[in-house]
PDB file of C-alpha atoms in Angstrom:
ATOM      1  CA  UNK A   1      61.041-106.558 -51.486  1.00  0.00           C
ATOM      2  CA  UNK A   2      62.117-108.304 -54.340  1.00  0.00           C
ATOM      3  CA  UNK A   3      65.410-109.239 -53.758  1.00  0.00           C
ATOM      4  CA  UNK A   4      67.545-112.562 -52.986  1.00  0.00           C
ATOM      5  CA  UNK A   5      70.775-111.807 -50.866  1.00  0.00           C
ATOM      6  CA  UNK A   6      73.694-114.113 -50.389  1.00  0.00           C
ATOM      7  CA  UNK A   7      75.995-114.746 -48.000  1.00  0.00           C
ATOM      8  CA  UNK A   8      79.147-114.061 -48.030  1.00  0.00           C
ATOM      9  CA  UNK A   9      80.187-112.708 -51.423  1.00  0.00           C
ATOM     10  CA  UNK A  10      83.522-114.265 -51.641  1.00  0.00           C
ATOM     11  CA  UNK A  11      84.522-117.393 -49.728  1.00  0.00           C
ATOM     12  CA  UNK A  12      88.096-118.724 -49.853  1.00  0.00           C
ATOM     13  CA  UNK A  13      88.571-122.701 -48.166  1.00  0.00           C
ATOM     14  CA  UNK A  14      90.762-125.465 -48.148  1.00  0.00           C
ATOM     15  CA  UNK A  15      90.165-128.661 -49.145  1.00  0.00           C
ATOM     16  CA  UNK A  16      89.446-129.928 -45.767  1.00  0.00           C
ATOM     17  CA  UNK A  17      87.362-126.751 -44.301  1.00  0.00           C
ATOM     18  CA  UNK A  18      83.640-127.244 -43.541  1.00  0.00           C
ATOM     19  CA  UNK A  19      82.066-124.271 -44.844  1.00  0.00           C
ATOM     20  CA  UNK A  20      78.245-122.618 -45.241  1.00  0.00           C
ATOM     21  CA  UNK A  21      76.160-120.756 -47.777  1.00  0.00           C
ATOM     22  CA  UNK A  22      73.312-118.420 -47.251  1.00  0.00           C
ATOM     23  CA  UNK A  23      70.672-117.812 -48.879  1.00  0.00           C
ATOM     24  CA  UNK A  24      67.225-115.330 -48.008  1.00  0.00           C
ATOM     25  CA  UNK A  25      64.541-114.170 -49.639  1.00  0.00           C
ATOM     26  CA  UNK A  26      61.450-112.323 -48.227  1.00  0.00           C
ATOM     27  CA  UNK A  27      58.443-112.601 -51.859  1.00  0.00           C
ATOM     28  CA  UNK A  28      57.152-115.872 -49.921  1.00  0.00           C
ATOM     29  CA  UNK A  29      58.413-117.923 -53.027  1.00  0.00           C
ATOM     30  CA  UNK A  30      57.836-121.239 -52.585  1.00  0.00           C
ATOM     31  CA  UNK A  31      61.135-122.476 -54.545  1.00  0.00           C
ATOM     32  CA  UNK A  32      64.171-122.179 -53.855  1.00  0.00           C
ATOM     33  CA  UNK A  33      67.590-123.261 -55.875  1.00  0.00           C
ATOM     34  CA  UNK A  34      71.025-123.488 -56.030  1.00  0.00           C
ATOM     35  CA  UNK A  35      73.170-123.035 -59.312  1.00  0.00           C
ATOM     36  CA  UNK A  36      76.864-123.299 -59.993  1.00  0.00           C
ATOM     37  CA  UNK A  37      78.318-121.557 -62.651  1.00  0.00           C
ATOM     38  CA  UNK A  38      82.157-121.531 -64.514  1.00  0.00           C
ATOM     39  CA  UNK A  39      83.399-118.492 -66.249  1.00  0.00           C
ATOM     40  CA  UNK A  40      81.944-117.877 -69.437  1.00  0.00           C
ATOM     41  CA  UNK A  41      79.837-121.173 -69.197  1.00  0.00           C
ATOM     42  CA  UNK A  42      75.834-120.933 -68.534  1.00  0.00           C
ATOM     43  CA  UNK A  43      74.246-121.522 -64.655  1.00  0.00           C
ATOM     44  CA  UNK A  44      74.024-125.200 -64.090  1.00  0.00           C
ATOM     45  CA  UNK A  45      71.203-126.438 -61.882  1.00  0.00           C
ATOM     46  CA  UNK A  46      72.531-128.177 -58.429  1.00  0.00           C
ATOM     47  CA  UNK A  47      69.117-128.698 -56.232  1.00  0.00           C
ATOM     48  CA  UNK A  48      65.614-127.354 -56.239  1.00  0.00           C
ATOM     49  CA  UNK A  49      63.553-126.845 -53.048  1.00  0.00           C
ATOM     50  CA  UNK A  50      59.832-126.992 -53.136  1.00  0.00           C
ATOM     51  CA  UNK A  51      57.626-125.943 -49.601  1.00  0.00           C
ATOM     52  CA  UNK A  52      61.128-126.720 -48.388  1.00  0.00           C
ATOM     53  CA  UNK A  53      61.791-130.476 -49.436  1.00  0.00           C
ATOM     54  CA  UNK A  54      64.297-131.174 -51.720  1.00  0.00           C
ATOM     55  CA  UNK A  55      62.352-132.251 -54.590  1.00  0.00           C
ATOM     56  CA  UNK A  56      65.312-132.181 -57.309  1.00  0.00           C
ATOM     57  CA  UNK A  57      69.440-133.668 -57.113  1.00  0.00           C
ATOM     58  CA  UNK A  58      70.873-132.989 -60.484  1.00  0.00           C
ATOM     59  CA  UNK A  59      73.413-136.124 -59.752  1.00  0.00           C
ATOM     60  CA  UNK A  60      75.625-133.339 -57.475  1.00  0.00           C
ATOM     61  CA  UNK A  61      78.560-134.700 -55.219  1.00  0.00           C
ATOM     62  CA  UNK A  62      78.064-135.403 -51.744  1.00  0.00           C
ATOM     63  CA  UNK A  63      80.090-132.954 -50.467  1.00  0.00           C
ATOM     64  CA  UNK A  64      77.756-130.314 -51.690  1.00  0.00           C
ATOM     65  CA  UNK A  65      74.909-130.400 -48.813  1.00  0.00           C
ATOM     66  CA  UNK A  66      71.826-128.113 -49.246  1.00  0.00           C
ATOM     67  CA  UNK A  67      69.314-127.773 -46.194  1.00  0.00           C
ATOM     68  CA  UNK A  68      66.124-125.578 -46.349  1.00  0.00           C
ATOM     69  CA  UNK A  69      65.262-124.527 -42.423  1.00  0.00           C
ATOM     70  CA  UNK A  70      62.386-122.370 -43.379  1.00  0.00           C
ATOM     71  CA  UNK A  71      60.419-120.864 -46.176  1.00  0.00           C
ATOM     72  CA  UNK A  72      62.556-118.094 -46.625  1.00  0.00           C
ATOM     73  CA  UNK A  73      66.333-119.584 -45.928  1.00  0.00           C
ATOM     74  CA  UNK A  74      68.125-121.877 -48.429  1.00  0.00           C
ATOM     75  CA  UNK A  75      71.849-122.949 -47.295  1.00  0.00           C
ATOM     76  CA  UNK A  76      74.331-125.383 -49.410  1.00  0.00           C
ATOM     77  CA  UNK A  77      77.063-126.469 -46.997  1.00  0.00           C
ATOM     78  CA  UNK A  78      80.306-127.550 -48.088  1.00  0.00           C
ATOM     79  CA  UNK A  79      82.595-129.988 -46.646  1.00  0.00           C
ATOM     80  CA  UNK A  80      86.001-131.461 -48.814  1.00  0.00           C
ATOM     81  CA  UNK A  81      85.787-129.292 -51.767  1.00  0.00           C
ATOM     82  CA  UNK A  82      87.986-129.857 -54.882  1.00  0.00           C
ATOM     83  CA  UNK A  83      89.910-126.844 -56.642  1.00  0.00           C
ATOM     84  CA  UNK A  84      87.309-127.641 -59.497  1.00  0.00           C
ATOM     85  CA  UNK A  85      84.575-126.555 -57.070  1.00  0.00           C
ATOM     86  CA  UNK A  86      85.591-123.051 -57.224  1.00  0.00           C
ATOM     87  CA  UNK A  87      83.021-121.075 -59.290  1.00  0.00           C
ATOM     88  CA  UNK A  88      80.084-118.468 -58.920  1.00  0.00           C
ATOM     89  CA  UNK A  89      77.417-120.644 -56.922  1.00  0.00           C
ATOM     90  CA  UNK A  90      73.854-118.783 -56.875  1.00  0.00           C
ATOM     91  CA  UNK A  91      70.721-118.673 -55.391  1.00  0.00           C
ATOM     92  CA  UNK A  92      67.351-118.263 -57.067  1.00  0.00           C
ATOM     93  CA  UNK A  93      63.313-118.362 -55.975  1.00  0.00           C
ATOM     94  CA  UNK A  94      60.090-118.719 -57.763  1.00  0.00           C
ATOM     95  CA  UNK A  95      56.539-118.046 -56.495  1.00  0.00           C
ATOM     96  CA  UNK A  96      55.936-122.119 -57.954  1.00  0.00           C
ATOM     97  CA  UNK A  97      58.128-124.525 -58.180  1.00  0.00           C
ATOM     98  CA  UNK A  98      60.477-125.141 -61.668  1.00  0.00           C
ATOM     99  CA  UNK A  99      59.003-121.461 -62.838  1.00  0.00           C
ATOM    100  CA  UNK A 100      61.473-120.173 -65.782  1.00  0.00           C
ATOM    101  CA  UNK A 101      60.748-116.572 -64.285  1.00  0.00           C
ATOM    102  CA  UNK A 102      62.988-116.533 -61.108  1.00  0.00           C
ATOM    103  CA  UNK A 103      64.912-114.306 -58.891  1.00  0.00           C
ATOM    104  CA  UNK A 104      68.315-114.620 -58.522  1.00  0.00           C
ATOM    105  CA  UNK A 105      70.829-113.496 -56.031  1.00  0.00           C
ATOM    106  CA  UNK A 106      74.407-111.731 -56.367  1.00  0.00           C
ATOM    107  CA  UNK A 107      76.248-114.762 -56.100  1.00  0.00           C
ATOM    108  CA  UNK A 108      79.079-116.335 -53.688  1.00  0.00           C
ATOM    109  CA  UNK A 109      82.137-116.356 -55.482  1.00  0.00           C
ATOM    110  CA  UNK A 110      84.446-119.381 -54.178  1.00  0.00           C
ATOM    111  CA  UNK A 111      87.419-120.298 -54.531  1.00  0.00           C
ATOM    112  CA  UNK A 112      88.930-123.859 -52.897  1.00  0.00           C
ATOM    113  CA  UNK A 113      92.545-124.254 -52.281  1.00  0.00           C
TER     114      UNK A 113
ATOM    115  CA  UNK B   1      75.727-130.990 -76.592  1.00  0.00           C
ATOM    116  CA  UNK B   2      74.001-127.676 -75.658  1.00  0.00           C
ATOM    117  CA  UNK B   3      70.330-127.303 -76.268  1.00  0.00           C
ATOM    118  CA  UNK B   4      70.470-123.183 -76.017  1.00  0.00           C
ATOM    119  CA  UNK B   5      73.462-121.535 -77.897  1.00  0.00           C
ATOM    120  CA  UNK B   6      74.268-118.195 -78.350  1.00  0.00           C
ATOM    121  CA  UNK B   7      76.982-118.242 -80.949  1.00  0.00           C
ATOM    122  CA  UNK B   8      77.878-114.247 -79.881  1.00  0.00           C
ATOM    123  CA  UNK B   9      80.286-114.219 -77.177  1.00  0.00           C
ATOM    124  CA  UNK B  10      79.820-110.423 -77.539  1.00  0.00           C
ATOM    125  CA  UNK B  11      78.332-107.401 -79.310  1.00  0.00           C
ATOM    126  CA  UNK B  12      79.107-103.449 -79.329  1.00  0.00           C
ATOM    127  CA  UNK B  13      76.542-101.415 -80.293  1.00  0.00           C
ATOM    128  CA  UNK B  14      76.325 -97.259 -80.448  1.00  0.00           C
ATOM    129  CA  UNK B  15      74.089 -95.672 -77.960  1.00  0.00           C
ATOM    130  CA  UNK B  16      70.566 -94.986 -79.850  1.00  0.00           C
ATOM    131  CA  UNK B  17      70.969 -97.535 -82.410  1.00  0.00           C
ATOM    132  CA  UNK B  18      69.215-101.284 -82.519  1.00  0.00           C
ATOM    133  CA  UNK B  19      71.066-103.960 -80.427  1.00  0.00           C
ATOM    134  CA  UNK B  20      70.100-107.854 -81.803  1.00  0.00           C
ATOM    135  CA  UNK B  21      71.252-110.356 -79.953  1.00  0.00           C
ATOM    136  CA  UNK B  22      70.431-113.981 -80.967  1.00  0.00           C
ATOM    137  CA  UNK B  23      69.281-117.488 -79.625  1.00  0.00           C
ATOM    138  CA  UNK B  24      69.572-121.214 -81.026  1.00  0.00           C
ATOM    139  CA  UNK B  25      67.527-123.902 -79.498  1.00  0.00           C
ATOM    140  CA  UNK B  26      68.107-127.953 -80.478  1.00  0.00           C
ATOM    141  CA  UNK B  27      65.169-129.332 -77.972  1.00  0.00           C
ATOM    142  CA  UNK B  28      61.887-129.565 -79.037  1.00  0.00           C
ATOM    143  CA  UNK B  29      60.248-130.221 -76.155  1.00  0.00           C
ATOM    144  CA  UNK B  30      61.504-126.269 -75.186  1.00  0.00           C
ATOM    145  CA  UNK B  31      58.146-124.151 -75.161  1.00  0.00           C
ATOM    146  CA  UNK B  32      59.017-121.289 -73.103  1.00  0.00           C
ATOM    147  CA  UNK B  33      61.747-118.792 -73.719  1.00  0.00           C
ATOM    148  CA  UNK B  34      63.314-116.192 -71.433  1.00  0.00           C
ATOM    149  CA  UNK B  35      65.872-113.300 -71.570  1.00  0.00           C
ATOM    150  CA  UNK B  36      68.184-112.710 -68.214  1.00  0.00           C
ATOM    151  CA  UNK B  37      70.463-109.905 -67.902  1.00  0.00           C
ATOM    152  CA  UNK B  38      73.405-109.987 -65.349  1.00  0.00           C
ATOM    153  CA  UNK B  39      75.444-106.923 -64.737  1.00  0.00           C
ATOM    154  CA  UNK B  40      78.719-108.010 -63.344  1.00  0.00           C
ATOM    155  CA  UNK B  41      78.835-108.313 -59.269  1.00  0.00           C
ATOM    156  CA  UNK B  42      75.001-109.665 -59.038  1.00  0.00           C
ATOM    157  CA  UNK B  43      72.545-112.131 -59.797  1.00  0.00           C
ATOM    158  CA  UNK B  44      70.945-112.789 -63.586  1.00  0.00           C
ATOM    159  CA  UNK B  45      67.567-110.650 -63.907  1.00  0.00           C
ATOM    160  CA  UNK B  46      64.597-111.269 -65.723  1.00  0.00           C
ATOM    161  CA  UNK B  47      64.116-109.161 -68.274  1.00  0.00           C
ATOM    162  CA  UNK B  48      61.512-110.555 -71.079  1.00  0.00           C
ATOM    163  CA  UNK B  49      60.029-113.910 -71.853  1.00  0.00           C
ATOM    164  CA  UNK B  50      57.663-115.285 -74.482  1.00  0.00           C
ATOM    165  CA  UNK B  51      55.596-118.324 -75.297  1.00  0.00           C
ATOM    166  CA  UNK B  52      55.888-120.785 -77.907  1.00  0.00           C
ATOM    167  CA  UNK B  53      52.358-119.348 -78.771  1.00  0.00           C
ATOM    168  CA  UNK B  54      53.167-116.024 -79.802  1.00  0.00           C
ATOM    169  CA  UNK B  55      55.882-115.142 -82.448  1.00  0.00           C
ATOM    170  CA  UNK B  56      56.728-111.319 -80.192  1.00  0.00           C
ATOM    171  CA  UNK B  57      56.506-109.816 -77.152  1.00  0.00           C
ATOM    172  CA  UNK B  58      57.050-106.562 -76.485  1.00  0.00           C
ATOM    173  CA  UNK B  59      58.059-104.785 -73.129  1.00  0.00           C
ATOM    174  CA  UNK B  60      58.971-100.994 -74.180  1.00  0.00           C
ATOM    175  CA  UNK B  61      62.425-101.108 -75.619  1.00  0.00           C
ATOM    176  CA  UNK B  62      62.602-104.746 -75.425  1.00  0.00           C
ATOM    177  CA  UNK B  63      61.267-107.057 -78.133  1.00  0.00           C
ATOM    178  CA  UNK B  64      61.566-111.057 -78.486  1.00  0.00           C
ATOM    179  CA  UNK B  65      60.762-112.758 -81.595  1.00  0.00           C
ATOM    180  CA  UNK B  66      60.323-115.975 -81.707  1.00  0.00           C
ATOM    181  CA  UNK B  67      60.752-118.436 -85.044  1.00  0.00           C
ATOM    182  CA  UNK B  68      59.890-122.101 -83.638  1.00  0.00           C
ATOM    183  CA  UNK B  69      60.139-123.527 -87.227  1.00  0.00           C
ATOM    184  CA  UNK B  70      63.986-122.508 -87.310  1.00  0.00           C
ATOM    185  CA  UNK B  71      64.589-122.421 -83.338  1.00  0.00           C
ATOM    186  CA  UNK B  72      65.593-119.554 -83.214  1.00  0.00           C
ATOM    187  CA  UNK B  73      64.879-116.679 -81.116  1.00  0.00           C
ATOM    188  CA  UNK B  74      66.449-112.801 -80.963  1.00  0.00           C
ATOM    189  CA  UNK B  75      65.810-109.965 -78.464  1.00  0.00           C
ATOM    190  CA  UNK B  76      65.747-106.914 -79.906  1.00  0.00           C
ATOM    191  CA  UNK B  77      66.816-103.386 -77.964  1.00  0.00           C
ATOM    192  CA  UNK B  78      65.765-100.141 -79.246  1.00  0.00           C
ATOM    193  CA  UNK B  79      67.204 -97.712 -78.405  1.00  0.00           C
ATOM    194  CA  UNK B  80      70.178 -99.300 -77.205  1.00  0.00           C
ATOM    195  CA  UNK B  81      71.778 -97.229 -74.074  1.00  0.00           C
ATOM    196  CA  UNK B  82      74.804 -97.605 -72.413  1.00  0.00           C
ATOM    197  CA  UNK B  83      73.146 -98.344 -69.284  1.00  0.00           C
ATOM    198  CA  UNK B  84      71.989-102.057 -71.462  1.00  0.00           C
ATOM    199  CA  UNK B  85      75.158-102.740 -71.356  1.00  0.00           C
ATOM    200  CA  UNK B  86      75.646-106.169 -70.185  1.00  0.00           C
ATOM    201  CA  UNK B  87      75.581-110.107 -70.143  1.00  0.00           C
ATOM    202  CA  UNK B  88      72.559-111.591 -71.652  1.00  0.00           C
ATOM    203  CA  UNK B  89      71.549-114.469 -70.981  1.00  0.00           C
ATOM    204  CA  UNK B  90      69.065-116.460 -73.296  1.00  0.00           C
ATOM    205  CA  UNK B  91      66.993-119.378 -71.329  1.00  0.00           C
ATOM    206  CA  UNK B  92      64.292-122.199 -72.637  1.00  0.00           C
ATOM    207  CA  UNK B  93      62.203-124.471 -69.959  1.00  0.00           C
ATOM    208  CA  UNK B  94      59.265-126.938 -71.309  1.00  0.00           C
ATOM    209  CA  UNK B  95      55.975-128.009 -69.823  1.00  0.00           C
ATOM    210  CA  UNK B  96      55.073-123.993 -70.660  1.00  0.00           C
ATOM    211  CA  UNK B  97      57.491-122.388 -68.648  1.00  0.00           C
ATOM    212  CA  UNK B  98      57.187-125.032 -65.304  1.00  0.00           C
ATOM    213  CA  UNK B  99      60.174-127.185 -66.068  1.00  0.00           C
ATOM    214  CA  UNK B 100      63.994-126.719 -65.168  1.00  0.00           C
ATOM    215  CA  UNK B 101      65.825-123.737 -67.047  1.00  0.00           C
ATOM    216  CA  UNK B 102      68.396-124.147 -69.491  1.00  0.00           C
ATOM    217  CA  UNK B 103      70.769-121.334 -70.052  1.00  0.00           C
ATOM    218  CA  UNK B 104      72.837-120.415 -73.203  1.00  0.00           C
ATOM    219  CA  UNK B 105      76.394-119.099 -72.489  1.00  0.00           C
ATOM    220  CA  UNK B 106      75.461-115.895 -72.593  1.00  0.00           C
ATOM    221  CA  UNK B 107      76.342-112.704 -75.095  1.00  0.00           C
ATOM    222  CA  UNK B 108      77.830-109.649 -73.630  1.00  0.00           C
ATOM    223  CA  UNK B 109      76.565-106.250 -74.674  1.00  0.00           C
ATOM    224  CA  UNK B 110      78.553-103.156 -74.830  1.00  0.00           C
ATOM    225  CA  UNK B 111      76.433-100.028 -75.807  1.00  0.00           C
ATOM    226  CA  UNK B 112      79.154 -96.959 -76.120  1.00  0.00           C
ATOM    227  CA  UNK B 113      78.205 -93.558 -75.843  1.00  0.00           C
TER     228      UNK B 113
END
């Protein structure tokens, strides 16, 4: 099983919703990591998780909130986006941490109103 | 300033012939280089990578070069099929390939039949 899923695929909120998402994988990578990217720009790094502990912040808001529960789960919770939130946020794992070669899920495309 | 530009926002290529798609780099310190592809609706894929200690690698019809003196690198598909078609993503990390990605913008590929 090499694949990353996300959950859900498209997520519409509000500015003031408290939202969640999902992230699995099942390779026993030890990394874990959250991007964010605009149309037509490049995926941005948001957090890295290594043996689940945050071990990078790339200076992101507060009101994005990733949490690692186990091994194999990586969520980013969201709580008083901004319309400039909205974007294509993914999910990636590597067997080490910070490897270039990583896996990367479909995506949640979101959208904050 | 971006460290990894691909100047090609997009290329069209006939099915059979050679698709070249090409890669800047500004930083130095970059010793590993990666391709992703993304098809649209899921997650970036690794596809091919090479160190800065070889000048080509070659996975069946995919072939990087690599010129460190002019930082540039190009991925090379032969023959192109329509099934290629997508975005392609170029990516550099230091510390040999153990270091946080950077991304270009992307080029997207359209191989016609």
């Amino acid at each position: 099983d090499t694949e990353v899923t996300q959950t859900p695929k498209h997520l519409v909120m509000g500015m003031t919703n408290k939202k969640s998402l999902k992230c699995e994988q099942h390779m026993g990578h030890r990394a874990m990591y959250w991007y964010k990217q605009k149309a037509k720009k490049p995926p941005e790094l948001m957090f890295v998780y290594s043996y689940e502990k945050l071990s990078i912040n790339e200076s992101v808001p507060s009101r994005f909130s990733p949490e690692c529960p186990n091994s194999s789960l990586l969520n980013l919770h969201l709580h008083a986006l901004q319309p400039e939130d909205s974007a294509l946020y993914l999910c990636a794992s590597s067997q080490r941490f910070q490897s270039a070669e990583q896996y990367f899920g479909p995506g949640t495309r979101l959208t904050v109103t | 300033d971006q460290q990894v530009k691909q100047n090609s926002p997009s290329l069209s290529v006939q099915e059979g012939r050679i698709s070249i798609l090409n890669c800047d780099y500004t930083n130095s310190m970059f010793d590993y280089f990666l391709w992703y592809k993304k098809y649209p609706a899921e997650g970036p894929t690794f596809l091919i990578s090479i160190s800065s200690i070889k000048d080509k690698n070659e996975d069946g019809r995919f072939t990087v070069f690599l010129n460190k003196s002019a930082k540039h690198l190009s991925l090379h598909i032969v023959p192109s099929q329509p099934g290629d078609s997508a975005v392609y993503f170029c990516a550099a990390s230091g510390d040999s390939g153990y270091s946080t990605l950077t991304f270009g913008k992307g080029t997207m590929l359209l191989v016609s039949p």
